[in-house]
Short mmCIF file of C-alpha atoms in Angstrom, two decimals:
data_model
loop_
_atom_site.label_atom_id
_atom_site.label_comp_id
_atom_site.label_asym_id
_atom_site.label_seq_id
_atom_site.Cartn_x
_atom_site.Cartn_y
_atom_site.Cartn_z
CA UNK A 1 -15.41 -19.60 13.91
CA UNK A 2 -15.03 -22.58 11.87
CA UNK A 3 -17.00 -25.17 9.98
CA UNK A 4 -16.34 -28.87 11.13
CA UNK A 5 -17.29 -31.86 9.35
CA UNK A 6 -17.27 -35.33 10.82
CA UNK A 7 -18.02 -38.18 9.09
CA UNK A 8 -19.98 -40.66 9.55
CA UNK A 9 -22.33 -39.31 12.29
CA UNK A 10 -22.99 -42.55 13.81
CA UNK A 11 -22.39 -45.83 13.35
CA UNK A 12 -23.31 -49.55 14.75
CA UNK A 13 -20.01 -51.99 15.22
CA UNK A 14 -19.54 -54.82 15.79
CA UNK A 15 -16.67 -55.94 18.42
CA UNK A 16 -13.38 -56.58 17.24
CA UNK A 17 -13.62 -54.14 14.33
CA UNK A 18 -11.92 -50.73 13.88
CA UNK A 19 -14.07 -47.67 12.12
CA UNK A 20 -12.13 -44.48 11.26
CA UNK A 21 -13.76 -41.35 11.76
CA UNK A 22 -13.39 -38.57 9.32
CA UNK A 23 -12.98 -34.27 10.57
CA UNK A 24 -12.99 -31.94 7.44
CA UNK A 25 -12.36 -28.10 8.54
CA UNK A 26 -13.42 -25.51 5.74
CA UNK A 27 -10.48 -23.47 6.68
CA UNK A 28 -6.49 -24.41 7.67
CA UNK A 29 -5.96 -24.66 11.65
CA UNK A 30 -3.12 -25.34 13.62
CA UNK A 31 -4.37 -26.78 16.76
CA UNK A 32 -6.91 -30.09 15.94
CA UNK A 33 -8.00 -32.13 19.05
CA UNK A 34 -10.32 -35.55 19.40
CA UNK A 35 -12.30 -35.92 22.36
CA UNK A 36 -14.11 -38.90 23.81
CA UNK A 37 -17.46 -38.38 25.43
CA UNK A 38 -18.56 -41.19 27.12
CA UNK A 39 -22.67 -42.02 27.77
CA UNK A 40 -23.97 -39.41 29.72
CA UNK A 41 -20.80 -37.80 30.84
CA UNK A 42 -18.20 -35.08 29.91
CA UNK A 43 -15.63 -34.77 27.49
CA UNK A 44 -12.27 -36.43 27.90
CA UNK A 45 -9.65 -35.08 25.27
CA UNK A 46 -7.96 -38.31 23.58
CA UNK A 47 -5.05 -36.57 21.92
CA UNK A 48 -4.02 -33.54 19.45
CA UNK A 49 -3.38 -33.85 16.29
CA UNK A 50 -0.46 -32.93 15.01
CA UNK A 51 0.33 -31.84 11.04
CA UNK A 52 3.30 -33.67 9.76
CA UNK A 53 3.49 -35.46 12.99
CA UNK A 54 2.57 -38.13 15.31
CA UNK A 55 -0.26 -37.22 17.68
CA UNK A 56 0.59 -36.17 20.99
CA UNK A 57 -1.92 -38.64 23.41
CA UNK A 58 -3.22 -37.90 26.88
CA UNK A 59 -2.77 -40.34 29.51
CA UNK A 60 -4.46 -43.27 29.36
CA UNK A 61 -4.95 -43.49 25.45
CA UNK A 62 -2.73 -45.12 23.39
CA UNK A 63 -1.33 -44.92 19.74
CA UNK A 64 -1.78 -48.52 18.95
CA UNK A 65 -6.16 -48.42 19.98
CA UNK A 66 -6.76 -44.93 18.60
CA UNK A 67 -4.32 -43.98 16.04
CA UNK A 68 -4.32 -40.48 14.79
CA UNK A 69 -3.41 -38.95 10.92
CA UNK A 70 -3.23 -35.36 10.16
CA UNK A 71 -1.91 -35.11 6.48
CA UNK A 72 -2.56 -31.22 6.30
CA UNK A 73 -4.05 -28.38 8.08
CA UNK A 74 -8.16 -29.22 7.04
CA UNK A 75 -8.02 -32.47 7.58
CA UNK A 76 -7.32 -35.34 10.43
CA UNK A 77 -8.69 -38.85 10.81
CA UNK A 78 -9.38 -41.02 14.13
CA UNK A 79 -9.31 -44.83 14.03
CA UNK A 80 -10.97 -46.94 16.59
CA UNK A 81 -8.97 -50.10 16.70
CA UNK A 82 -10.11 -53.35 18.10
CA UNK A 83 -13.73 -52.14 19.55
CA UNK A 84 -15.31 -53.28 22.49
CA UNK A 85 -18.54 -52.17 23.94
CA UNK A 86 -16.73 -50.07 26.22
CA UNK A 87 -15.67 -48.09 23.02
CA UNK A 88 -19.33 -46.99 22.75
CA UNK A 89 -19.16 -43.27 22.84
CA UNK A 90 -19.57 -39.82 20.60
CA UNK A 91 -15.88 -39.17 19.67
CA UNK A 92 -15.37 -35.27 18.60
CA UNK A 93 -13.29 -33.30 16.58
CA UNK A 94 -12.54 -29.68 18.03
CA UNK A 95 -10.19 -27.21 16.46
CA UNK A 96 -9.14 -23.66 17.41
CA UNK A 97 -8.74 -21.16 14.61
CA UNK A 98 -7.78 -18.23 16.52
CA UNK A 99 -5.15 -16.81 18.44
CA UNK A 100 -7.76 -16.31 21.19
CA UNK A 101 -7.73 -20.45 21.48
CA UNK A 102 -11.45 -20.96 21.21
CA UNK A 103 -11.99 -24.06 20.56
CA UNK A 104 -15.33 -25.25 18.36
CA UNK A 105 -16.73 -28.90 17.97
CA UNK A 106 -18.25 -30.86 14.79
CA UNK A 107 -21.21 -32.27 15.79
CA UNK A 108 -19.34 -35.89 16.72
CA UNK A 109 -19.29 -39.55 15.54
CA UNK A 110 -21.88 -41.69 18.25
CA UNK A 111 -20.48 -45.08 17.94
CA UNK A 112 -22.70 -47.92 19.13
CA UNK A 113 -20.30 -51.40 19.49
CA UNK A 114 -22.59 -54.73 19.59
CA UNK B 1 -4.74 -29.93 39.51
CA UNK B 2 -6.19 -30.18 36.17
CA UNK B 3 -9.55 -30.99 37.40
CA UNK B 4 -12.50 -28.34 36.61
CA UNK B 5 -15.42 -29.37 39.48
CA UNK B 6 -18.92 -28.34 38.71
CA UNK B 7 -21.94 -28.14 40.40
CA UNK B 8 -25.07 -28.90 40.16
CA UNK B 9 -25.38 -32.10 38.49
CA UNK B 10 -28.66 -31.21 37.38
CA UNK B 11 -31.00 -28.17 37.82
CA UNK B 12 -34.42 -26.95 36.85
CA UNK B 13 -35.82 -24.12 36.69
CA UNK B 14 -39.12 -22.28 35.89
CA UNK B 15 -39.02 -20.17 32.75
CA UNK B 16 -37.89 -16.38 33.40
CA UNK B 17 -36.32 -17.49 36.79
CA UNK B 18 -32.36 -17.54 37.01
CA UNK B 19 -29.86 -20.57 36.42
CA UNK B 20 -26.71 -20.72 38.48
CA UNK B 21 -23.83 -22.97 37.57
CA UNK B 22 -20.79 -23.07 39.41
CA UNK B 23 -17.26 -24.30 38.48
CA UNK B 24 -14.34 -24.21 40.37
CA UNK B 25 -10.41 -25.23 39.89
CA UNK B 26 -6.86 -25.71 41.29
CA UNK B 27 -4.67 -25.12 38.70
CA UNK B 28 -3.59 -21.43 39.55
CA UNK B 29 -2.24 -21.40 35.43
CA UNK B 30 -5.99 -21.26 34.20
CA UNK B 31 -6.34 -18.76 32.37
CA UNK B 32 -9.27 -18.94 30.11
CA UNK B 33 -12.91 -20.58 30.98
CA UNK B 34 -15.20 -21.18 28.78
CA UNK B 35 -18.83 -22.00 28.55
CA UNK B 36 -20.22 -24.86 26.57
CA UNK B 37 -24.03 -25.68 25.52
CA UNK B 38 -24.72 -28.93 24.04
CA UNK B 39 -28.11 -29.49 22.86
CA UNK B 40 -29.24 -34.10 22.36
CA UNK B 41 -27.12 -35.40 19.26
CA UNK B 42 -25.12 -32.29 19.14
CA UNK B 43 -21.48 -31.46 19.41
CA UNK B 44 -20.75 -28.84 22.30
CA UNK B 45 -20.90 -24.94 21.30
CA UNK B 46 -18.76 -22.35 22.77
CA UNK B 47 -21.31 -19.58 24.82
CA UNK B 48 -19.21 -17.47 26.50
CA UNK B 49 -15.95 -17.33 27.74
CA UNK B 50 -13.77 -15.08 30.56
CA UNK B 51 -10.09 -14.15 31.00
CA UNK B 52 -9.05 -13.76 34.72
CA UNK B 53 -8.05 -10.22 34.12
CA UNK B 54 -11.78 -9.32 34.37
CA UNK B 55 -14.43 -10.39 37.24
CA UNK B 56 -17.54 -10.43 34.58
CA UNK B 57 -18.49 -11.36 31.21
CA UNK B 58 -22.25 -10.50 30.47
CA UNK B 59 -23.68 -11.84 26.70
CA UNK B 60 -27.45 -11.02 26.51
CA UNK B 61 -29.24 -13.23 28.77
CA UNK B 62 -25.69 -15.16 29.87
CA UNK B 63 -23.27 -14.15 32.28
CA UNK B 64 -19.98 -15.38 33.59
CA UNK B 65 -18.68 -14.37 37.49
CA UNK B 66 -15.53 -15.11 37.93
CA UNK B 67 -13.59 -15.09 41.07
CA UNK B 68 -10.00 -15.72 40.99
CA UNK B 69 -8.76 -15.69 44.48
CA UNK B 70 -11.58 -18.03 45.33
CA UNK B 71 -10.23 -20.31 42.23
CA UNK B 72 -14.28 -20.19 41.01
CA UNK B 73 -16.44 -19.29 38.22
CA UNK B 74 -19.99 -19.22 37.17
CA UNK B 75 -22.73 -19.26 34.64
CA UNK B 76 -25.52 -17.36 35.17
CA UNK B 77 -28.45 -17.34 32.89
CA UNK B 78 -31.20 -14.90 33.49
CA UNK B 79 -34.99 -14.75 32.39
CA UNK B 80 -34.34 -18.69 31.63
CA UNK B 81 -35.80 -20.34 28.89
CA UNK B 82 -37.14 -23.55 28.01
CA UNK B 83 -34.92 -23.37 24.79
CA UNK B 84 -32.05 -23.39 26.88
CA UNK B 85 -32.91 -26.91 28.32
CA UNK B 86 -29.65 -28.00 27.64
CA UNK B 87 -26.14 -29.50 28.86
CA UNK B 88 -23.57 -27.20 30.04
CA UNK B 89 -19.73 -27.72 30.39
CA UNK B 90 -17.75 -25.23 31.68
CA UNK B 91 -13.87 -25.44 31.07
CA UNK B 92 -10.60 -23.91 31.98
CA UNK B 93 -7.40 -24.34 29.91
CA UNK B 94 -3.32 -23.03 30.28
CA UNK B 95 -1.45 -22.10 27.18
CA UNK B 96 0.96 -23.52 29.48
CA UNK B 97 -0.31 -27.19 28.19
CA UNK B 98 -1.04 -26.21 24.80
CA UNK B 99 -4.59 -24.44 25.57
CA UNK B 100 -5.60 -27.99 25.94
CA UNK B 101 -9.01 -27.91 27.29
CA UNK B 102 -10.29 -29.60 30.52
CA UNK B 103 -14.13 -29.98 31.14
CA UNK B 104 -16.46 -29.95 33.85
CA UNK B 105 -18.65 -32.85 34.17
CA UNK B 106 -21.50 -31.26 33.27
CA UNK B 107 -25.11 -29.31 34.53
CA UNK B 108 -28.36 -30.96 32.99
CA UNK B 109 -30.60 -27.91 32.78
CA UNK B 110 -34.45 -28.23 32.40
CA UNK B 111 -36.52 -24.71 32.06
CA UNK B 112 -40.02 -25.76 32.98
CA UNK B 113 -42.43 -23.59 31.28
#
């Protein structure tokens, strides 16, 4: 398995901001991901992180409102540009360390935007 | 395609009785489905997990059926808990698209003691 730290663990905004969630892995992994989970409902995968690369987004998220780094295998960042209230959500970091392709979760950012 | 439908929304059951989640998919490239458990405040944790080359997965009290020509799988958890009042997710992902996982929407499960 791996160890996944996210930082900060939640946070109050206020609209119009941007707040950039940290995901420190205690060993190197290829594959990082960020997913959205929204109030009360499932996970939605936002994009995957890619080392020495830009992130490769899903549809219906966009470089410009969530911008992605990934300077080396431990570490990525998510920024939340431009919050609304809609933005209001737990956004996680997942990686998978093995060849099997498990995938394990940090415990996730909530984000509350006033 | 890459939708992952589960069911029931929400279940409860009385401790040591049986829980019964079902998932079930389109995408014929599938192949790996996992089980996640996500406790209030937590992130999701991986539980079990099947490849379709078998038709069960049993972990202690947890169990995964899975049925591939019926395109279905499910979570069974037996002698249930009221620890295991929890949210599951089950998931399915291809390395066809970069073992990107796609989620259920999720089983609210209460164990009434």
């Amino acid at each position: 398995s791996a160890v996944i730290s996210q930082k900060p663990s939640r946070d109050i905004c206020q609209r119009g901001t941007s707040l950039t969630i940290q995901c420190q892995v205690d060993s190197q992994v290829t594959m990082m991901f960020w997913y959205r989970q929204q109030p009360g409902q499932s996970l939605t995968l936002i994009a995957t992180a890619n080392q020495g690369s830009e992130a490769t987004y899903e549809s219906g998220f966009v470089i410009d409102k969530f911008p992605i780094s990934r300077p080396n295998l431990t570490f990525s960042t998510l920024t939340v540009s431009n919050m609304s209230p809609e933005d209001s959500s737990i956004y996680l970091c997942s990686v998978a360390p093995l060849a099997t392709g498990e995938l394990f979760f940090g415990e996730g950012s909530r984000l509350t935007v006033l | 395609q890459q939708q992952v439908k589960q069911s029931p929304q929400s279940l409860i059951v009385q401790k040591g009785g049986i829980s019964i989640i079902n998932c079930a998919y389109e995408n014929t490239a599938f192949d790996y489905f996992p089980w996640y458990q996500q406790f209030p405040g937590k992130g999701p944790a991986l539980l079990i997990a099947i490849r379709p080359d078998v038709s069960e997965k049993k972990e202690g009290r947890f169990t995964i059926s899975f049925n591939k020509s019926a395109k279905q799988f499910s979570l069974h958890i037996m002698d249930s808990q009221p620890g295991d009042s929890a949210t599951y997710f089950c998931a399915a992902s291809t390395l066809e698209y970069g073992n990107k996982l796609v989620f259920g929407a999720g089983t609210i499960l209460r164990v009434k003691s």
